C-alpha cells in the first residue's frame, strides 16, 4: 500500500497543505504503507525552486517521514511518452483557440462540465488542422466523443469506502491534456506518476474530486491500474474560505518565523478544522 503527498511549488505551504499531509501520514501509519513525497513542478510558468526548498524544509520540520522524494520536472520524458501514446490512439485533438475566443463561445453552453470548451477545433477539416499546426500554437484536448466510443459512456471510480462513483465521459468535457505553454498538464503527469510509482491510494483534498473522472479515463486509456481515491474535507479559514497559496493564506514559513512550534501548528489546525476529526501530532 502506498500513498503520496504531492504539493505544487507555486508558493509556500499553508495550513491547508499541512492538513492534507497529515491526512496522508495518518493513513500511512494506520496501514503501515509507503509514503512518497512528489513535488509537482512541471508548470515552469508558476513553480519556483525557492518554494520547493522551503516545502521540503517545512515538511522535515513538521516531522513527516517520506520513503522517497521525486520531482516531476525530472520525469518530463515519461509524460511526453504518454502524451504521444494518446495522440497516436486518436483520443486527443489540437485546439488553437485563445482563452478569449473560448470565453466568448461558451457564454451560454454546458455550464456544468469540468471543461466548457465548445469543441470548435474538433470540427476542423484535416487540411485546416494541418495548416494551423504549422503556424499557430495549440494545446491537446481530450476527444470525449472518441473516448466514449472506446470506453462506453458510463464509468465509475472507487473511493476508500469501496463505493463506486458513476460518471459520464461526456460530462468531463474536452479537457486540456497537453497545455499550449508547457506542453503537458497536471492531469497527465499525475496519472503517469500514480501508475509508475505504484500509488495504491490517492489521498487529497475535496477540491480535486472533479479531476478524478479525468484521471480515471486517462488510466483506462493508458492501461494503468486505478488507485482508490480518498478526498478529505478542506481546512477552512474564517469558517468559509478555502485556504490557498494564491490568496496568501497563513504560510508555515511565516508561523515558523513567528516562533510557533510543531505542536502549536497542529493545535491551530485543530482549531480551524471545523469539518472533520482533527489529526493528532502523534500520528506524524
Ligand atoms: N499538486 C496538486 C496540488 O498541489 C495535488 C495533486 C494531487 O494530489 O493529485 O494541488
mmCIF file with all atom_site columns, N, CA, C and O in Angstrom, residues 144-190:
data_model
loop_
_atom_site.group_PDB
_atom_site.id
_atom_site.type_symbol
_atom_site.label_atom_id
_atom_site.label_alt_id
_atom_site.label_comp_id
_atom_site.label_asym_id
_atom_site.label_entity_id
_atom_site.label_seq_id
_atom_site.pdbx_PDB_ins_code
_atom_site.Cartn_x
_atom_site.Cartn_y
_atom_site.Cartn_z
_atom_site.occupancy
_atom_site.B_iso_or_equiv
_atom_site.pdbx_formal_charge
_atom_site.auth_seq_id
_atom_site.auth_comp_id
_atom_site.auth_asym_id
_atom_site.auth_atom_id
_atom_site.pdbx_PDB_model_num
ATOM 1   N N  . UNK A 1 144 ? -13.670 13.636 -26.077 1.00 0.00 ? 144 UNK A N  1
ATOM 2   C CA . UNK A 1 144 ? -14.553 12.794 -25.246 1.00 0.00 ? 144 UNK A CA 1
ATOM 3   C C  . UNK A 1 144 ? -15.528 11.974 -26.105 1.00 0.00 ? 144 UNK A C  1
ATOM 4   O O  . UNK A 1 144 ? -15.970 10.903 -25.697 1.00 0.00 ? 144 UNK A O  1
ATOM 5   N N  . UNK A 1 145 ? -15.801 12.483 -27.286 1.00 0.00 ? 145 UNK A N  1
ATOM 6   C CA . UNK A 1 145 ? -16.680 11.739 -28.189 1.00 0.00 ? 145 UNK A CA 1
ATOM 7   C C  . UNK A 1 145 ? -16.004 10.419 -28.579 1.00 0.00 ? 145 UNK A C  1
ATOM 8   O O  . UNK A 1 145 ? -16.593 9.340  -28.495 1.00 0.00 ? 145 UNK A O  1
ATOM 9   N N  . UNK A 1 146 ? -14.716 10.526 -28.931 1.00 0.00 ? 146 UNK A N  1
ATOM 10  C CA . UNK A 1 146 ? -13.946 9.336  -29.313 1.00 0.00 ? 146 UNK A CA 1
ATOM 11  C C  . UNK A 1 146 ? -13.763 8.413  -28.093 1.00 0.00 ? 146 UNK A C  1
ATOM 12  O O  . UNK A 1 146 ? -13.891 7.192  -28.194 1.00 0.00 ? 146 UNK A O  1
ATOM 13  N N  . UNK A 1 147 ? -13.460 9.023  -26.953 1.00 0.00 ? 147 UNK A N  1
ATOM 14  C CA . UNK A 1 147 ? -13.244 8.231  -25.736 1.00 0.00 ? 147 UNK A CA 1
ATOM 15  C C  . UNK A 1 147 ? -14.505 7.425  -25.410 1.00 0.00 ? 147 UNK A C  1
ATOM 16  O O  . UNK A 1 147 ? -14.445 6.241  -25.076 1.00 0.00 ? 147 UNK A O  1
ATOM 17  N N  . UNK A 1 148 ? -15.618 8.086  -25.569 1.00 0.00 ? 148 UNK A N  1
ATOM 18  C CA . UNK A 1 148 ? -16.891 7.417  -25.283 1.00 0.00 ? 148 UNK A CA 1
ATOM 19  C C  . UNK A 1 148 ? -17.096 6.206  -26.200 1.00 0.00 ? 148 UNK A C  1
ATOM 20  O O  . UNK A 1 148 ? -17.569 5.160  -25.763 1.00 0.00 ? 148 UNK A O  1
ATOM 21  N N  . UNK A 1 149 ? -16.662 6.354  -27.470 1.00 0.00 ? 149 UNK A N  1
ATOM 22  C CA . UNK A 1 149 ? -16.842 5.231  -28.401 1.00 0.00 ? 149 UNK A CA 1
ATOM 23  C C  . UNK A 1 149 ? -15.907 4.076  -28.047 1.00 0.00 ? 149 UNK A C  1
ATOM 24  O O  . UNK A 1 149 ? -16.187 2.922  -28.343 1.00 0.00 ? 149 UNK A O  1
ATOM 25  N N  . UNK A 1 150 ? -14.799 4.369  -27.377 1.00 0.00 ? 150 UNK A N  1
ATOM 26  C CA . UNK A 1 150 ? -13.859 3.295  -26.999 1.00 0.00 ? 150 UNK A CA 1
ATOM 27  C C  . UNK A 1 150 ? -14.242 2.673  -25.651 1.00 0.00 ? 150 UNK A C  1
ATOM 28  O O  . UNK A 1 150 ? -14.257 1.461  -25.477 1.00 0.00 ? 150 UNK A O  1
ATOM 29  N N  . UNK A 1 151 ? -14.556 3.550  -24.677 1.00 0.00 ? 151 UNK A N  1
ATOM 30  C CA . UNK A 1 151 ? -14.745 3.052  -23.301 1.00 0.00 ? 151 UNK A CA 1
ATOM 31  C C  . UNK A 1 151 ? -16.209 2.918  -22.870 1.00 0.00 ? 151 UNK A C  1
ATOM 32  O O  . UNK A 1 151 ? -16.490 2.386  -21.800 1.00 0.00 ? 151 UNK A O  1
ATOM 33  N N  . UNK A 1 152 ? -17.119 3.452  -23.692 1.00 0.00 ? 152 UNK A N  1
ATOM 34  C CA . UNK A 1 152 ? -18.521 3.488  -23.266 1.00 0.00 ? 152 UNK A CA 1
ATOM 35  C C  . UNK A 1 152 ? -18.768 4.778  -22.504 1.00 0.00 ? 152 UNK A C  1
ATOM 36  O O  . UNK A 1 152 ? -17.810 5.463  -22.116 1.00 0.00 ? 152 UNK A O  1
ATOM 37  N N  . UNK A 1 153 ? -20.027 5.111  -22.264 1.00 0.00 ? 153 UNK A N  1
ATOM 38  C CA . UNK A 1 153 ? -20.262 6.421  -21.645 1.00 0.00 ? 153 UNK A CA 1
ATOM 39  C C  . UNK A 1 153 ? -20.218 6.404  -20.128 1.00 0.00 ? 153 UNK A C  1
ATOM 40  O O  . UNK A 1 153 ? -19.825 7.355  -19.496 1.00 0.00 ? 153 UNK A O  1
ATOM 41  N N  . UNK A 1 154 ? -20.597 5.278  -19.515 1.00 0.00 ? 154 UNK A N  1
ATOM 42  C CA . UNK A 1 154 ? -20.657 5.272  -18.043 1.00 0.00 ? 154 UNK A CA 1
ATOM 43  C C  . UNK A 1 154 ? -19.469 4.533  -17.442 1.00 0.00 ? 154 UNK A C  1
ATOM 44  O O  . UNK A 1 154 ? -19.264 3.354  -17.718 1.00 0.00 ? 154 UNK A O  1
ATOM 45  N N  . UNK A 1 155 ? -18.729 5.235  -16.608 1.00 0.00 ? 155 UNK A N  1
ATOM 46  C CA . UNK A 1 155 ? -17.596 4.627  -15.917 1.00 0.00 ? 155 UNK A CA 1
ATOM 47  C C  . UNK A 1 155 ? -17.752 4.926  -14.428 1.00 0.00 ? 155 UNK A C  1
ATOM 48  O O  . UNK A 1 155 ? -18.595 5.738  -14.043 1.00 0.00 ? 155 UNK A O  1
ATOM 49  N N  . UNK A 1 156 ? -16.924 4.307  -13.591 1.00 0.00 ? 156 UNK A N  1
ATOM 50  C CA . UNK A 1 156 ? -17.041 4.568  -12.147 1.00 0.00 ? 156 UNK A CA 1
ATOM 51  C C  . UNK A 1 156 ? -15.685 4.434  -11.465 1.00 0.00 ? 156 UNK A C  1
ATOM 52  O O  . UNK A 1 156 ? -14.960 3.475  -11.712 1.00 0.00 ? 156 UNK A O  1
ATOM 53  N N  . UNK A 1 157 ? -15.340 5.424  -10.647 1.00 0.00 ? 157 UNK A N  1
ATOM 54  C CA . UNK A 1 157 ? -14.125 5.315  -9.828  1.00 0.00 ? 157 UNK A CA 1
ATOM 55  C C  . UNK A 1 157 ? -14.522 4.900  -8.413  1.00 0.00 ? 157 UNK A C  1
ATOM 56  O O  . UNK A 1 157 ? -15.664 5.095  -7.994  1.00 0.00 ? 157 UNK A O  1
ATOM 57  N N  . UNK A 1 158 ? -13.554 4.306  -7.671  1.00 0.00 ? 158 UNK A N  1
ATOM 58  C CA . UNK A 1 158 ? -13.866 3.786  -6.317  1.00 0.00 ? 158 UNK A CA 1
ATOM 59  C C  . UNK A 1 158 ? -13.258 4.656  -5.232  1.00 0.00 ? 158 UNK A C  1
ATOM 60  O O  . UNK A 1 158 ? -12.147 5.137  -5.363  1.00 0.00 ? 158 UNK A O  1
ATOM 61  N N  . UNK A 1 159 ? -14.002 4.829  -4.140  1.00 0.00 ? 159 UNK A N  1
ATOM 62  C CA . UNK A 1 159 ? -13.435 5.583  -3.023  1.00 0.00 ? 159 UNK A CA 1
ATOM 63  C C  . UNK A 1 159 ? -13.013 4.633  -1.898  1.00 0.00 ? 159 UNK A C  1
ATOM 64  O O  . UNK A 1 159 ? -13.172 3.409  -2.004  1.00 0.00 ? 159 UNK A O  1
ATOM 65  N N  . UNK A 1 160 ? -12.471 5.222  -0.830  1.00 0.00 ? 160 UNK A N  1
ATOM 66  C CA . UNK A 1 160 ? -11.911 4.440  0.267   1.00 0.00 ? 160 UNK A CA 1
ATOM 67  C C  . UNK A 1 160 ? -12.927 3.553  0.971   1.00 0.00 ? 160 UNK A C  1
ATOM 68  O O  . UNK A 1 160 ? -12.569 2.588  1.636   1.00 0.00 ? 160 UNK A O  1
ATOM 69  N N  . UNK A 1 161 ? -14.209 3.878  0.842   1.00 0.00 ? 161 UNK A N  1
ATOM 70  C CA . UNK A 1 161 ? -15.252 3.058  1.462   1.00 0.00 ? 161 UNK A CA 1
ATOM 71  C C  . UNK A 1 161 ? -15.783 2.021  0.492   1.00 0.00 ? 161 UNK A C  1
ATOM 72  O O  . UNK A 1 161 ? -16.855 1.470  0.695   1.00 0.00 ? 161 UNK A O  1
ATOM 73  N N  . UNK A 1 162 ? -15.032 1.764  -0.583  1.00 0.00 ? 162 UNK A N  1
ATOM 74  C CA . UNK A 1 162 ? -15.394 0.805  -1.647  1.00 0.00 ? 162 UNK A CA 1
ATOM 75  C C  . UNK A 1 162 ? -16.691 1.175  -2.338  1.00 0.00 ? 162 UNK A C  1
ATOM 76  O O  . UNK A 1 162 ? -17.393 0.342  -2.874  1.00 0.00 ? 162 UNK A O  1
ATOM 77  N N  . UNK A 1 163 ? -17.011 2.440  -2.308  1.00 0.00 ? 163 UNK A N  1
ATOM 78  C CA . UNK A 1 163 ? -18.205 2.905  -3.028  1.00 0.00 ? 163 UNK A CA 1
ATOM 79  C C  . UNK A 1 163 ? -17.811 3.316  -4.432  1.00 0.00 ? 163 UNK A C  1
ATOM 80  O O  . UNK A 1 163 ? -16.736 3.898  -4.624  1.00 0.00 ? 163 UNK A O  1
ATOM 81  N N  . UNK A 1 164 ? -18.664 3.016  -5.390  1.00 0.00 ? 164 UNK A N  1
ATOM 82  C CA . UNK A 1 164 ? -18.390 3.406  -6.772  1.00 0.00 ? 164 UNK A CA 1
ATOM 83  C C  . UNK A 1 164 ? -19.046 4.747  -7.069  1.00 0.00 ? 164 UNK A C  1
ATOM 84  O O  . UNK A 1 164 ? -20.171 4.997  -6.634  1.00 0.00 ? 164 UNK A O  1
ATOM 85  N N  . UNK A 1 165 ? -18.330 5.596  -7.802  1.00 0.00 ? 165 UNK A N  1
ATOM 86  C CA . UNK A 1 165 ? -18.877 6.892  -8.195  1.00 0.00 ? 165 UNK A CA 1
ATOM 87  C C  . UNK A 1 165 ? -19.021 6.904  -9.716  1.00 0.00 ? 165 UNK A C  1
ATOM 88  O O  . UNK A 1 165 ? -18.032 7.011  -10.446 1.00 0.00 ? 165 UNK A O  1
ATOM 89  N N  . UNK A 1 166 ? -20.251 6.753  -10.162 1.00 0.00 ? 166 UNK A N  1
ATOM 90  C CA . UNK A 1 166 ? -20.515 6.660  -11.589 1.00 0.00 ? 166 UNK A CA 1
ATOM 91  C C  . UNK A 1 166 ? -20.460 8.053  -12.226 1.00 0.00 ? 166 UNK A C  1
ATOM 92  O O  . UNK A 1 166 ? -20.905 9.028  -11.630 1.00 0.00 ? 166 UNK A O  1
ATOM 93  N N  . UNK A 1 167 ? -19.863 8.118  -13.408 1.00 0.00 ? 167 UNK A N  1
ATOM 94  C CA . UNK A 1 167 ? -19.865 9.389  -14.141 1.00 0.00 ? 167 UNK A CA 1
ATOM 95  C C  . UNK A 1 167 ? -19.976 9.110  -15.640 1.00 0.00 ? 167 UNK A C  1
ATOM 96  O O  . UNK A 1 167 ? -19.713 7.999  -16.091 1.00 0.00 ? 167 UNK A O  1
ATOM 97  N N  . UNK A 1 168 ? -20.385 10.131 -16.387 1.00 0.00 ? 168 UNK A N  1
ATOM 98  C CA . UNK A 1 168 ? -20.489 10.013 -17.845 1.00 0.00 ? 168 UNK A CA 1
ATOM 99  C C  . UNK A 1 168 ? -19.279 10.674 -18.475 1.00 0.00 ? 168 UNK A C  1
ATOM 100 O O  . UNK A 1 168 ? -18.910 11.789 -18.087 1.00 0.00 ? 168 UNK A O  1
ATOM 101 N N  . UNK A 1 169 ? -18.667 9.992  -19.420 1.00 0.00 ? 169 UNK A N  1
ATOM 102 C CA . UNK A 1 169 ? -17.478 10.532 -20.075 1.00 0.00 ? 169 UNK A CA 1
ATOM 103 C C  . UNK A 1 169 ? -17.769 11.914 -20.658 1.00 0.00 ? 169 UNK A C  1
ATOM 104 O O  . UNK A 1 169 ? -16.964 12.840 -20.535 1.00 0.00 ? 169 UNK A O  1
ATOM 105 N N  . UNK A 1 170 ? -18.944 12.071 -21.262 1.00 0.00 ? 170 UNK A N  1
ATOM 106 C CA . UNK A 1 170 ? -19.287 13.362 -21.875 1.00 0.00 ? 170 UNK A CA 1
ATOM 107 C C  . UNK A 1 170 ? -19.263 14.498 -20.849 1.00 0.00 ? 170 UNK A C  1
ATOM 108 O O  . UNK A 1 170 ? -18.998 15.642 -21.195 1.00 0.00 ? 170 UNK A O  1
ATOM 109 N N  . UNK A 1 171 ? -19.566 14.160 -19.588 1.00 0.00 ? 171 UNK A N  1
ATOM 110 C CA . UNK A 1 171 ? -19.656 15.205 -18.570 1.00 0.00 ? 171 UNK A CA 1
ATOM 111 C C  . UNK A 1 171 ? -18.311 15.809 -18.179 1.00 0.00 ? 171 UNK A C  1
ATOM 112 O O  . UNK A 1 171 ? -18.268 16.863 -17.554 1.00 0.00 ? 171 UNK A O  1
ATOM 113 N N  . UNK A 1 172 ? -17.219 15.128 -18.484 1.00 0.00 ? 172 UNK A N  1
ATOM 114 C CA . UNK A 1 172 ? -15.936 15.733 -18.074 1.00 0.00 ? 172 UNK A CA 1
ATOM 115 C C  . UNK A 1 172 ? -15.510 16.828 -19.060 1.00 0.00 ? 172 UNK A C  1
ATOM 116 O O  . UNK A 1 172 ? -14.683 17.657 -18.744 1.00 0.00 ? 172 UNK A O  1
ATOM 117 N N  . UNK A 1 173 ? -16.090 16.834 -20.255 1.00 0.00 ? 173 UNK A N  1
ATOM 118 C CA . UNK A 1 173 ? -15.744 17.876 -21.232 1.00 0.00 ? 173 UNK A CA 1
ATOM 119 C C  . UNK A 1 173 ? -14.402 17.583 -21.884 1.00 0.00 ? 173 UNK A C  1
ATOM 120 O O  . UNK A 1 173 ? -13.653 16.698 -21.460 1.00 0.00 ? 173 UNK A O  1
ATOM 121 N N  . UNK A 1 174 ? -14.086 18.359 -22.920 1.00 0.00 ? 174 UNK A N  1
ATOM 122 C CA . UNK A 1 174 ? -12.843 18.124 -23.670 1.00 0.00 ? 174 UNK A CA 1
ATOM 123 C C  . UNK A 1 174 ? -11.665 18.825 -22.974 1.00 0.00 ? 174 UNK A C  1
ATOM 124 O O  . UNK A 1 174 ? -11.124 19.824 -23.459 1.00 0.00 ? 174 UNK A O  1
ATOM 125 N N  . UNK A 1 175 ? -11.261 18.296 -21.851 1.00 0.00 ? 175 UNK A N  1
ATOM 126 C CA . UNK A 1 175 ? -10.223 18.927 -21.012 1.00 0.00 ? 175 UNK A CA 1
ATOM 127 C C  . UNK A 1 175 ? -8.869  18.955 -21.720 1.00 0.00 ? 175 UNK A C  1
ATOM 128 O O  . UNK A 1 175 ? -8.569  18.107 -22.561 1.00 0.00 ? 175 UNK A O  1
ATOM 129 N N  . UNK A 1 176 ? -8.045  19.917 -21.316 1.00 0.00 ? 176 UNK A N  1
ATOM 130 C CA . UNK A 1 176 ? -6.699  20.051 -21.887 1.00 0.00 ? 176 UNK A CA 1
ATOM 131 C C  . UNK A 1 176 ? -5.776  19.003 -21.251 1.00 0.00 ? 176 UNK A C  1
ATOM 132 O O  . UNK A 1 176 ? -5.647  18.931 -20.034 1.00 0.00 ? 176 UNK A O  1
ATOM 133 N N  . UNK A 1 177 ? -5.133  18.212 -22.095 1.00 0.00 ? 177 UNK A N  1
ATOM 134 C CA . UNK A 1 177 ? -4.214  17.171 -21.613 1.00 0.00 ? 177 UNK A CA 1
ATOM 135 C C  . UNK A 1 177 ? -2.760  17.576 -21.884 1.00 0.00 ? 177 UNK A C  1
ATOM 136 O O  . UNK A 1 177 ? -1.849  17.181 -21.164 1.00 0.00 ? 177 UNK A O  1
ATOM 137 N N  . UNK A 1 178 ? -2.564  18.372 -22.923 1.00 0.00 ? 178 UNK A N  1
ATOM 138 C CA . UNK A 1 178 ? -1.231  18.928 -23.197 1.00 0.00 ? 178 UNK A CA 1
ATOM 139 C C  . UNK A 1 178 ? -1.380  20.426 -23.361 1.00 0.00 ? 178 UNK A C  1
ATOM 140 O O  . UNK A 1 178 ? -1.990  20.876 -24.329 1.00 0.00 ? 178 UNK A O  1
ATOM 141 N N  . UNK A 1 179 ? -0.889  21.198 -22.388 1.00 0.00 ? 179 UNK A N  1
ATOM 142 C CA . UNK A 1 179 ? -1.091  22.655 -22.424 1.00 0.00 ? 179 UNK A CA 1
ATOM 143 C C  . UNK A 1 179 ? -0.273  23.314 -23.527 1.00 0.00 ? 179 UNK A C  1
ATOM 144 O O  . UNK A 1 179 ? 0.787   22.816 -23.907 1.00 0.00 ? 179 UNK A O  1
ATOM 145 N N  . UNK A 1 180 ? -0.773  24.461 -23.991 1.00 0.00 ? 180 UNK A N  1
ATOM 146 C CA . UNK A 1 180 ? -0.097  25.228 -25.036 1.00 0.00 ? 180 UNK A CA 1
ATOM 147 C C  . UNK A 1 180 ? 1.288   25.687 -24.569 1.00 0.00 ? 180 UNK A C  1
ATOM 148 O O  . UNK A 1 180 ? 2.247   25.627 -25.306 1.00 0.00 ? 180 UNK A O  1
ATOM 149 N N  . UNK A 1 181 ? 1.366   26.147 -23.320 1.00 0.00 ? 181 UNK A N  1
ATOM 150 C CA . UNK A 1 181 ? 2.630   26.743 -22.852 1.00 0.00 ? 181 UNK A CA 1
ATOM 151 C C  . UNK A 1 181 ? 3.649   25.698 -22.388 1.00 0.00 ? 181 UNK A C  1
ATOM 152 O O  . UNK A 1 181 ? 4.796   25.704 -22.811 1.00 0.00 ? 181 UNK A O  1
ATOM 153 N N  . UNK A 1 182 ? 3.228   24.735 -21.575 1.00 0.00 ? 182 UNK A N  1
ATOM 154 C CA . UNK A 1 182 ? 4.216   23.782 -21.023 1.00 0.00 ? 182 UNK A CA 1
ATOM 155 C C  . UNK A 1 182 ? 4.193   22.437 -21.759 1.00 0.00 ? 182 UNK A C  1
ATOM 156 O O  . UNK A 1 182 ? 5.007   21.561 -21.473 1.00 0.00 ? 182 UNK A O  1
ATOM 157 N N  . UNK A 1 183 ? 3.254   22.260 -22.673 1.00 0.00 ? 183 UNK A N  1
ATOM 158 C CA . UNK A 1 183 ? 3.219   21.025 -23.472 1.00 0.00 ? 183 UNK A CA 1
ATOM 159 C C  . UNK A 1 183 ? 2.562   19.859 -22.755 1.00 0.00 ? 183 UNK A C  1
ATOM 160 O O  . UNK A 1 183 ? 2.136   18.897 -23.399 1.00 0.00 ? 183 UNK A O  1
ATOM 161 N N  . UNK A 1 184 ? 2.472   19.894 -21.435 1.00 0.00 ? 184 UNK A N  1
ATOM 162 C CA . UNK A 1 184 ? 1.924   18.791 -20.640 1.00 0.00 ? 184 UNK A CA 1
ATOM 163 C C  . UNK A 1 184 ? 0.789   19.334 -19.787 1.00 0.00 ? 184 UNK A C  1
ATOM 164 O O  . UNK A 1 184 ? 0.385   20.467 -19.944 1.00 0.00 ? 184 UNK A O  1
ATOM 165 N N  . UNK A 1 185 ? 0.300   18.523 -18.853 1.00 0.00 ? 185 UNK A N  1
ATOM 166 C CA . UNK A 1 185 ? -0.738  19.037 -17.952 1.00 0.00 ? 185 UNK A CA 1
ATOM 167 C C  . UNK A 1 185 ? -0.652  18.315 -16.617 1.00 0.00 ? 185 UNK A C  1
ATOM 168 O O  . UNK A 1 185 ? -0.088  17.216 -16.519 1.00 0.00 ? 185 UNK A O  1
ATOM 169 N N  . UNK A 1 186 ? -1.247  18.927 -15.632 1.00 0.00 ? 186 UNK A N  1
ATOM 170 C CA . UNK A 1 186 ? -1.346  18.315 -14.308 1.00 0.00 ? 186 UNK A CA 1
ATOM 171 C C  . UNK A 1 186 ? -1.990  16.930 -14.406 1.00 0.00 ? 186 UNK A C  1
ATOM 172 O O  . UNK A 1 186 ? -1.489  15.952 -13.856 1.00 0.00 ? 186 UNK A O  1
ATOM 173 N N  . UNK A 1 187 ? -3.113  16.850 -15.145 1.00 0.00 ? 187 UNK A N  1
ATOM 174 C CA . UNK A 1 187 ? -3.850  15.582 -15.238 1.00 0.00 ? 187 UNK A CA 1
ATOM 175 C C  . UNK A 1 187 ? -2.940  14.450 -15.748 1.00 0.00 ? 187 UNK A C  1
ATOM 176 O O  . UNK A 1 187 ? -2.919  13.352 -15.200 1.00 0.00 ? 187 UNK A O  1
ATOM 177 N N  . UNK A 1 188 ? -2.215  14.750 -16.800 1.00 0.00 ? 188 UNK A N  1
ATOM 178 C CA . UNK A 1 188 ? -1.394  13.726 -17.431 1.00 0.00 ? 188 UNK A CA 1
ATOM 179 C C  . UNK A 1 188 ? -0.259  13.285 -16.502 1.00 0.00 ? 188 UNK A C  1
ATOM 180 O O  . UNK A 1 188 ? -0.031  12.088 -16.286 1.00 0.00 ? 188 UNK A O  1
ATOM 181 N N  . UNK A 1 189 ? 0.453   14.257 -15.931 1.00 0.00 ? 189 UNK A N  1
ATOM 182 C CA . UNK A 1 189 ? 1.610   13.940 -15.091 1.00 0.00 ? 189 UNK A CA 1
ATOM 183 C C  . UNK A 1 189 ? 1.198   13.134 -13.856 1.00 0.00 ? 189 UNK A C  1
ATOM 184 O O  . UNK A 1 189 ? 1.851   12.158 -13.478 1.00 0.00 ? 189 UNK A O  1
ATOM 185 N N  . UNK A 1 190 ? 0.082   13.527 -13.248 1.00 0.00 ? 190 UNK A N  1
ATOM 186 C CA . UNK A 1 190 ? -0.400  12.845 -12.043 1.00 0.00 ? 190 UNK A CA 1
ATOM 187 C C  . UNK A 1 190 ? -0.761  11.380 -12.339 1.00 0.00 ? 190 UNK A C  1
ATOM 188 O O  . UNK A 1 190 ? -0.424  10.473 -11.586 1.00 0.00 ? 190 UNK A O  1
#
